[in-house]
mmCIF file of C-alpha atoms and ligand atoms in Angstrom:
data_model
loop_
_atom_site.group_PDB
_atom_site.id
_atom_site.type_symbol
_atom_site.label_atom_id
_atom_site.label_comp_id
_atom_site.label_asym_id
_atom_site.label_seq_id
_atom_site.Cartn_x
_atom_site.Cartn_y
_atom_site.Cartn_z
ATOM 1 C CA MET A 16 77.162 113.633 -45.723
ATOM 2 C CA PRO A 17 74.447 111.498 -47.272
ATOM 3 C CA GLN A 18 73.630 108.321 -45.307
ATOM 4 C CA SER A 19 74.635 105.096 -47.047
ATOM 5 C CA ASP A 20 72.335 102.804 -44.962
ATOM 6 C CA GLY A 21 69.166 103.687 -46.839
ATOM 7 C CA ALA A 22 67.675 105.491 -43.789
ATOM 8 C CA ILE A 23 65.573 108.562 -44.590
ATOM 9 C CA SER A 24 67.151 111.892 -43.578
ATOM 10 C CA LEU A 25 65.549 115.320 -43.366
ATOM 11 C CA ASP A 26 68.997 116.863 -43.753
ATOM 12 C CA HIS A 27 69.464 116.484 -47.533
ATOM 13 C CA ASP A 28 66.927 119.114 -48.632
ATOM 14 C CA THR A 29 68.255 122.292 -50.298
ATOM 15 C CA PRO A 30 66.576 125.545 -51.402
ATOM 16 C CA GLU A 31 66.992 124.434 -54.978
ATOM 17 C CA LEU A 32 65.194 121.043 -54.346
ATOM 18 C CA ALA A 33 62.433 122.870 -52.534
ATOM 19 C CA ARG A 34 61.936 125.320 -55.483
ATOM 20 C CA SER A 35 62.186 122.509 -57.959
ATOM 21 C CA TYR A 36 59.488 120.581 -56.032
ATOM 22 C CA ASP A 37 57.201 123.637 -56.066
ATOM 23 C CA ASP A 38 57.720 124.166 -59.800
ATOM 24 C CA ALA A 39 56.712 120.598 -60.584
ATOM 25 C CA GLY A 40 54.250 120.269 -57.648
ATOM 26 C CA LEU A 41 51.170 119.860 -59.851
ATOM 27 C CA VAL A 42 51.774 116.090 -59.966
ATOM 28 C CA GLN A 43 51.226 115.536 -56.242
ATOM 29 C CA PHE A 44 48.522 118.246 -56.269
ATOM 30 C CA ARG A 45 46.464 116.316 -58.780
ATOM 31 C CA HIS A 46 46.789 113.144 -56.547
ATOM 32 C CA GLY A 47 45.932 115.286 -53.502
ATOM 33 C CA LYS A 48 42.575 116.206 -55.002
ATOM 34 C CA PHE A 49 41.682 112.487 -55.065
ATOM 35 C CA LEU A 50 42.454 112.475 -51.336
ATOM 36 C CA VAL A 51 40.544 115.586 -50.206
ATOM 37 C CA GLY A 52 37.536 114.764 -52.413
ATOM 38 C CA PRO A 53 36.395 111.727 -50.341
ATOM 39 C CA LEU A 54 37.122 113.628 -47.118
ATOM 40 C CA ALA A 55 34.168 115.831 -48.041
ATOM 41 C CA ILE A 56 35.685 118.958 -46.502
ATOM 42 C CA ARG A 57 33.018 121.580 -45.782
ATOM 43 C CA SER A 58 32.871 125.329 -45.309
ATOM 44 C CA GLY A 59 33.818 126.311 -41.724
ATOM 45 C CA GLU A 60 35.906 123.223 -40.894
ATOM 46 C CA HIS A 61 39.324 123.105 -39.292
ATOM 47 C CA VAL A 62 41.744 120.987 -41.237
ATOM 48 C CA LEU A 63 45.344 119.848 -40.669
ATOM 49 C CA ASP A 64 47.677 119.105 -43.631
ATOM 50 C CA ILE A 65 50.608 117.025 -42.306
ATOM 51 C CA GLY A 66 53.698 117.127 -44.533
ATOM 52 C CA ALA A 67 52.303 120.074 -46.416
ATOM 53 C CA GLY A 68 55.459 120.585 -48.408
ATOM 54 C CA THR A 69 55.252 123.867 -50.307
ATOM 55 C CA GLY A 70 51.577 124.277 -49.472
ATOM 56 C CA ARG A 71 49.777 124.009 -52.821
ATOM 57 C CA LEU A 72 47.149 121.489 -51.639
ATOM 58 C CA ALA A 73 46.652 123.337 -48.295
ATOM 59 C CA GLU A 74 45.895 126.539 -50.270
ATOM 60 C CA PHE A 75 43.332 124.666 -52.314
ATOM 61 C CA VAL A 76 41.712 123.244 -49.108
ATOM 62 C CA ALA A 77 41.691 126.771 -47.582
ATOM 63 C CA GLY A 78 39.366 127.640 -50.483
ATOM 64 C CA LEU A 79 37.063 124.719 -49.476
ATOM 65 C CA VAL A 80 36.772 125.737 -45.794
ATOM 66 C CA GLY A 81 36.260 129.390 -46.630
ATOM 67 C CA ALA A 82 36.608 132.400 -44.353
ATOM 68 C CA ASP A 83 34.965 130.680 -41.371
ATOM 69 C CA GLY A 84 37.300 127.696 -41.549
ATOM 70 C CA ARG A 85 40.955 127.229 -41.031
ATOM 71 C CA VAL A 86 43.774 125.168 -42.514
ATOM 72 C CA SER A 87 47.050 124.489 -40.672
ATOM 73 C CA GLY A 88 49.950 123.013 -42.601
ATOM 74 C CA ILE A 89 53.112 121.532 -41.046
ATOM 75 C CA ASP A 90 56.270 120.118 -42.564
ATOM 76 C CA PRO A 91 59.668 119.335 -41.049
ATOM 77 C CA LEU A 92 61.568 121.046 -43.902
ATOM 78 C CA ALA A 93 62.081 124.735 -43.227
ATOM 79 C CA GLY A 94 62.809 125.534 -46.852
ATOM 80 C CA ARG A 95 59.445 124.093 -47.992
ATOM 81 C CA ILE A 96 57.587 125.959 -45.259
ATOM 82 C CA GLU A 97 59.336 129.184 -46.374
ATOM 83 C CA ILE A 98 57.721 128.762 -49.859
ATOM 84 C CA ALA A 99 54.383 127.675 -48.398
ATOM 85 C CA ARG A 100 54.203 130.873 -46.402
ATOM 86 C CA LEU A 101 54.246 132.863 -49.602
ATOM 87 C CA ARG A 102 50.663 131.607 -50.097
ATOM 88 C CA GLN A 103 48.812 134.201 -48.152
ATOM 89 C CA ALA A 104 45.244 133.739 -46.945
ATOM 90 C CA ASP A 105 43.712 134.720 -43.597
ATOM 91 C CA ASN A 106 42.561 131.175 -42.955
ATOM 92 C CA LEU A 107 45.864 129.434 -43.799
ATOM 93 C CA GLN A 108 48.868 128.984 -41.586
ATOM 94 C CA PHE A 109 52.177 127.068 -41.984
ATOM 95 C CA ASP A 110 54.745 125.934 -39.388
ATOM 96 C CA THR A 111 57.628 123.544 -39.256
ATOM 97 C CA GLY A 112 56.774 120.299 -37.460
ATOM 98 C CA ARG A 113 56.559 116.531 -37.724
ATOM 99 C CA ALA A 114 53.634 114.132 -37.728
ATOM 100 C CA GLU A 115 55.088 112.373 -34.668
ATOM 101 C CA ASP A 116 54.824 115.519 -32.522
ATOM 102 C CA LEU A 117 51.569 117.542 -32.802
ATOM 103 C CA SER A 118 51.931 119.029 -29.298
ATOM 104 C CA ARG A 119 51.411 122.549 -30.656
ATOM 105 C CA PHE A 120 47.781 121.500 -31.368
ATOM 106 C CA HIS A 121 44.998 120.944 -28.731
ATOM 107 C CA ASP A 122 43.013 117.692 -28.276
ATOM 108 C CA THR A 123 39.982 117.435 -30.590
ATOM 109 C CA GLN A 124 40.905 120.554 -32.576
ATOM 110 C CA PHE A 125 40.420 119.320 -36.163
ATOM 111 C CA ASP A 126 37.433 118.114 -38.293
ATOM 112 C CA ALA A 127 39.845 116.437 -40.774
ATOM 113 C CA VAL A 128 43.473 115.568 -41.089
ATOM 114 C CA TYR A 129 45.227 114.472 -44.310
ATOM 115 C CA LEU A 130 48.683 113.443 -45.503
ATOM 116 C CA ASN A 131 49.352 113.604 -49.245
ATOM 117 C CA SER A 132 52.303 111.446 -50.337
ATOM 118 C CA VAL A 133 53.802 111.694 -46.854
ATOM 119 C CA PHE A 134 53.005 108.603 -44.776
ATOM 120 C CA HIS A 135 55.723 106.377 -46.345
ATOM 121 C CA TRP A 136 58.336 108.880 -45.144
ATOM 122 C CA ILE A 137 57.257 108.795 -41.481
ATOM 123 C CA ALA A 138 59.576 106.754 -39.320
ATOM 124 C CA ASP A 139 57.270 106.263 -36.307
ATOM 125 C CA LYS A 140 53.848 105.615 -37.868
ATOM 126 C CA ASP A 141 52.235 104.449 -34.621
ATOM 127 C CA ARG A 142 53.198 107.629 -32.826
ATOM 128 C CA ALA A 143 51.983 109.767 -35.736
ATOM 129 C CA LEU A 144 48.588 108.035 -35.786
ATOM 130 C CA ARG A 145 48.218 108.365 -32.020
ATOM 131 C CA GLU A 146 48.847 112.093 -32.279
ATOM 132 C CA ILE A 147 46.398 112.451 -35.229
ATOM 133 C CA HIS A 148 43.759 110.576 -33.242
ATOM 134 C CA ARG A 149 44.296 112.940 -30.328
ATOM 135 C CA VAL A 150 43.889 116.130 -32.359
ATOM 136 C CA LEU A 151 40.789 114.953 -34.245
ATOM 137 C CA LYS A 152 37.352 115.801 -33.035
ATOM 138 C CA PRO A 153 35.037 112.762 -32.256
ATOM 139 C CA GLY A 154 33.843 111.594 -35.660
ATOM 140 C CA GLY A 155 36.764 113.471 -37.338
ATOM 141 C CA ARG A 156 38.095 112.115 -40.693
ATOM 142 C CA LEU A 157 41.576 110.958 -41.600
ATOM 143 C CA GLY A 158 42.774 110.468 -45.205
ATOM 144 C CA LEU A 159 46.157 109.586 -46.557
ATOM 145 C CA ASN A 160 47.798 108.169 -49.665
ATOM 146 C CA VAL A 161 50.904 106.074 -49.538
ATOM 147 C CA GLN A 162 53.117 103.945 -51.745
ATOM 148 C CA ASP A 163 52.357 100.251 -51.548
ATOM 149 C CA PRO A 164 55.575 98.139 -51.500
ATOM 150 C CA SER A 165 53.700 95.314 -53.264
ATOM 151 C CA ARG A 166 53.181 97.563 -56.303
ATOM 152 C CA PRO A 167 56.242 99.856 -56.842
ATOM 153 C CA HIS A 168 55.947 102.789 -59.296
ATOM 154 C CA GLN A 169 57.004 102.041 -62.844
ATOM 155 C CA SER A 170 59.837 104.596 -62.519
ATOM 156 C CA ARG A 171 61.120 102.692 -59.426
ATOM 157 C CA VAL A 172 61.129 99.381 -61.313
ATOM 158 C CA LEU A 173 63.061 101.001 -64.158
ATOM 159 C CA LEU A 174 65.511 102.640 -61.729
ATOM 160 C CA ARG A 175 66.241 99.240 -60.151
ATOM 161 C CA GLN A 176 66.900 97.867 -63.598
ATOM 162 C CA ALA A 177 69.182 100.877 -64.390
ATOM 163 C CA ILE A 178 71.178 100.202 -61.191
ATOM 164 C CA VAL A 179 71.677 96.542 -62.288
ATOM 165 C CA GLU A 180 72.700 97.692 -65.865
ATOM 166 C CA ALA A 181 75.169 100.179 -64.277
ATOM 167 C CA GLY A 182 76.844 97.190 -62.610
ATOM 168 C CA LEU A 183 75.753 98.167 -59.069
ATOM 169 C CA ALA A 184 73.185 95.390 -58.480
ATOM 170 C CA ASP A 185 74.528 94.472 -55.018
ATOM 171 C CA ARG A 186 73.580 97.948 -53.746
ATOM 172 C CA ARG A 187 70.186 98.359 -55.331
ATOM 173 C CA GLN A 188 68.175 97.765 -52.098
ATOM 174 C CA GLU A 189 69.931 100.304 -49.899
ATOM 175 C CA SER A 190 70.119 102.975 -52.607
ATOM 176 C CA ASN A 191 66.560 102.633 -53.830
ATOM 177 C CA PRO A 192 64.354 101.246 -51.019
ATOM 178 C CA VAL A 193 60.653 100.833 -51.798
ATOM 179 C CA LEU A 194 58.956 102.507 -48.858
ATOM 180 C CA GLY A 195 55.309 102.229 -48.024
ATOM 181 C CA SER A 196 52.485 100.269 -46.415
ATOM 182 C CA THR A 197 50.246 97.475 -47.624
ATOM 183 C CA ASP A 198 46.508 97.371 -47.039
ATOM 184 C CA ALA A 199 46.971 94.839 -44.211
ATOM 185 C CA GLU A 200 49.668 96.943 -42.542
ATOM 186 C CA LEU A 201 47.495 100.138 -42.757
ATOM 187 C CA SER A 202 44.438 98.380 -41.494
ATOM 188 C CA ALA A 203 46.326 97.024 -38.472
ATOM 189 C CA LEU A 204 47.935 100.418 -37.740
ATOM 190 C CA PHE A 205 44.665 102.357 -37.965
ATOM 191 C CA THR A 206 42.806 99.863 -35.790
ATOM 192 C CA ALA A 207 45.612 99.725 -33.176
ATOM 193 C CA ASN A 208 45.421 103.482 -32.887
ATOM 194 C CA GLY A 209 41.691 103.709 -32.333
ATOM 195 C CA PHE A 210 40.311 104.493 -35.783
ATOM 196 C CA ASN A 211 37.013 103.183 -37.116
ATOM 197 C CA ASP A 212 35.613 102.608 -40.642
ATOM 198 C CA TYR A 213 38.963 101.917 -42.274
ATOM 199 C CA ARG A 214 38.853 101.532 -46.037
ATOM 200 C CA SER A 215 41.518 101.661 -48.687
ATOM 201 C CA GLU A 216 41.928 101.429 -52.400
ATOM 202 C CA LEU A 217 44.973 101.117 -54.682
ATOM 203 C CA ARG A 218 44.846 103.589 -57.597
ATOM 204 C CA ALA A 219 46.988 103.699 -60.708
ATOM 205 C CA LEU A 220 47.826 107.275 -61.636
ATOM 206 C CA VAL A 221 49.530 108.283 -64.828
ATOM 207 C CA ASP A 222 52.284 110.963 -64.757
ATOM 208 C CA ILE A 223 53.670 112.567 -67.862
ATOM 209 C CA HIS A 224 57.272 113.906 -67.851
ATOM 210 C CA ASP A 225 59.168 115.666 -70.655
ATOM 211 C CA ASP A 226 62.323 113.549 -70.385
ATOM 212 C CA ALA A 227 64.424 111.382 -68.083
ATOM 213 C CA ASP A 228 66.216 114.391 -66.621
ATOM 214 C CA SER A 229 63.024 116.160 -65.529
ATOM 215 C CA LEU A 230 61.619 112.885 -64.120
ATOM 216 C CA LEU A 231 64.780 112.275 -62.068
ATOM 217 C CA ARG A 232 64.829 115.879 -60.872
ATOM 218 C CA TRP A 233 61.261 115.582 -59.709
ATOM 219 C CA SER A 234 61.944 112.267 -57.974
ATOM 220 C CA GLU A 235 64.876 113.798 -56.099
ATOM 221 C CA ALA A 236 62.875 116.918 -55.104
ATOM 222 C CA SER A 237 59.939 114.762 -54.017
ATOM 223 C CA ALA A 238 62.271 112.628 -51.852
ATOM 224 C CA PHE A 239 63.910 115.836 -50.455
ATOM 225 C CA GLY A 240 67.345 114.532 -51.536
ATOM 226 C CA ASN A 241 66.928 110.911 -50.362
ATOM 227 C CA PHE A 242 67.574 109.637 -53.859
ATOM 228 C CA LEU A 243 70.488 107.501 -55.077
ATOM 229 C CA GLU A 244 72.475 109.081 -52.265
ATOM 230 C CA ALA A 245 74.320 105.826 -51.473
ATOM 231 C CA PHE A 246 76.220 106.202 -54.841
ATOM 232 C CA SER A 247 79.205 108.345 -55.624
ATOM 233 C CA PRO A 248 78.725 111.107 -58.243
ATOM 234 C CA SER A 249 80.280 108.984 -61.026
ATOM 235 C CA GLU A 250 78.110 105.939 -60.115
ATOM 236 C CA ARG A 251 75.064 108.161 -60.096
ATOM 237 C CA THR A 252 75.891 109.348 -63.638
ATOM 238 C CA LEU A 253 76.053 105.699 -64.795
ATOM 239 C CA VAL A 254 72.639 104.980 -63.261
ATOM 240 C CA ARG A 255 71.092 108.124 -64.753
ATOM 241 C CA GLN A 256 72.432 107.221 -68.236
ATOM 242 C CA ALA A 257 71.083 103.668 -67.995
ATOM 243 C CA PHE A 258 67.762 105.008 -66.705
ATOM 244 C CA ALA A 259 67.500 107.505 -69.587
ATOM 245 C CA ARG A 260 67.945 104.657 -72.090
ATOM 246 C CA LEU A 261 65.364 102.387 -70.390
ATOM 247 C CA VAL A 262 62.654 104.949 -69.841
ATOM 248 C CA GLU A 263 62.482 105.781 -73.550
ATOM 249 C CA ASP A 264 60.255 102.621 -73.773
ATOM 250 C CA LYS A 265 57.566 104.783 -72.103
ATOM 251 C CA ARG A 266 57.685 107.549 -74.703
ATOM 252 C CA THR A 267 54.309 108.676 -76.045
ATOM 253 C CA PRO A 268 53.440 111.761 -78.222
ATOM 254 C CA GLU A 269 52.678 113.599 -74.948
ATOM 255 C CA GLY A 270 55.995 112.718 -73.280
ATOM 256 C CA LEU A 271 57.187 109.920 -71.016
ATOM 257 C CA SER A 272 54.094 108.278 -69.579
ATOM 258 C CA LEU A 273 54.530 106.294 -66.355
ATOM 259 C CA GLU A 274 52.101 104.756 -63.889
ATOM 260 C CA ARG A 275 52.427 105.412 -60.198
ATOM 261 C CA TYR A 276 50.458 103.354 -57.689
ATOM 262 C CA LEU A 277 49.158 104.930 -54.521
ATOM 263 C CA ARG A 278 47.007 103.345 -51.848
ATOM 264 C CA PHE A 279 44.345 105.808 -50.635
ATOM 265 C CA ALA A 280 43.199 105.058 -47.052
ATOM 266 C CA PHE A 281 40.434 106.633 -45.028
ATOM 267 C CA ALA A 282 39.149 106.218 -41.447
ATOM 268 C CA ARG A 283 37.339 108.085 -38.721
ATOM 269 C CA LYS A 284 37.707 108.702 -34.993
ATOM 270 C CA ALA A 285 34.720 107.220 -33.196
ATOM 271 C CA PRO A 286 31.910 109.700 -32.564
ATOM 272 C CA THR A 287 31.049 110.596 -28.997
ATOM 273 C CA VAL A 288 28.443 108.287 -27.475
ATOM 274 C CA ASP A 289 25.717 110.132 -25.523
HETATM 275 C C1 SAM B 25 56.359 114.165 -51.537
HETATM 276 S S1 SAM B 25 56.294 115.491 -50.406
HETATM 277 C C2 SAM B 25 54.574 115.829 -50.343
HETATM 278 C C3 SAM B 25 54.326 117.276 -49.969
HETATM 279 C C4 SAM B 25 52.901 117.775 -49.956
HETATM 280 N N1 SAM B 25 52.038 116.891 -49.103
HETATM 281 C C5 SAM B 25 52.288 117.850 -51.362
HETATM 282 O O1 SAM B 25 51.175 117.313 -51.516
HETATM 283 O O2 SAM B 25 52.870 118.411 -52.257
HETATM 284 C C6 SAM B 25 56.616 114.610 -48.853
HETATM 285 C C7 SAM B 25 56.683 115.567 -47.686
HETATM 286 O O3 SAM B 25 56.639 114.751 -46.463
HETATM 287 C C8 SAM B 25 57.348 115.478 -45.491
HETATM 288 N N2 SAM B 25 57.723 114.663 -44.353
HETATM 289 C C9 SAM B 25 58.761 113.762 -44.256
HETATM 290 N N3 SAM B 25 58.805 113.212 -43.033
HETATM 291 C C10 SAM B 25 57.755 113.733 -42.298
HETATM 292 C C11 SAM B 25 57.281 113.592 -40.957
HETATM 293 N N4 SAM B 25 57.876 112.763 -40.092
HETATM 294 N N5 SAM B 25 56.272 114.331 -40.580
HETATM 295 C C12 SAM B 25 55.607 115.172 -41.436
HETATM 296 N N6 SAM B 25 56.019 115.346 -42.735
HETATM 297 C C13 SAM B 25 57.045 114.646 -43.178
HETATM 298 C C14 SAM B 25 58.567 116.009 -46.290
HETATM 299 O O4 SAM B 25 59.194 117.069 -45.608
HETATM 300 C C15 SAM B 25 57.946 116.429 -47.630
HETATM 301 O O5 SAM B 25 57.598 117.765 -47.691
#
């Protein structure tokens, strides 16, 4: 049963959502390139992709590290890892696993670790950052992008409005929580877990969707089923209808054009002092 308290569950994913995520995965992939670019990943490096999903970005990074490097991707959702494993390369490996438990990896194993559109989903962020710090080499780089609750995506704002128009205003928080971390929260978390040289930047990214249906399908697949799950099927239909009306305001000749806001954050583990 879906949870009605707004808590994130890893149990709502289905093979269909995983396939649908992979089909539409170019959206996150594009944002992922803005993440791995500043990480300056080089040939021969060992890189960890946490929350790798269906593996599109990890496959791209495997091309950057080349035959002498290695990319490991982990994700808690078995259905997503199954698709990721179809991407075959000698320097690329996928396993199920969570950010909070990297015990399968040795201390100081990786040159770089990144999380693309993952950090807002992680329940125990302190524990995840402690683990990432442990598996990074001295001087190793961390990069992540995350929703910023002070700047919700345009689609989220419209969805909240649609919930109100559907007459369900009293349940809009629990059914559509805005997850994420602000600059101040990230800075405090990174510092508390031993990282240096923290910097972050909020970027506005434009996504184009054909119609309201494909946008909502993508949102559901991206959220591995944690989407409007507090509502009954008939309530969900009302919300979807109201959303479809509202989102037409964003129609351009290319399709529905909506801005998403992601905070990109980078830091390093301190280098060894001789
Ligand atoms: C929006 S998808 C992003 C997937 C991938 N990084 C990409 O760029 O396409 C979010 C991913 O975060 C993963 N996730 C959720 N909780 C996690 C956790 N505690 N540790 C690691 N990954 C997690 C989900 O399983 C999902 O695949």
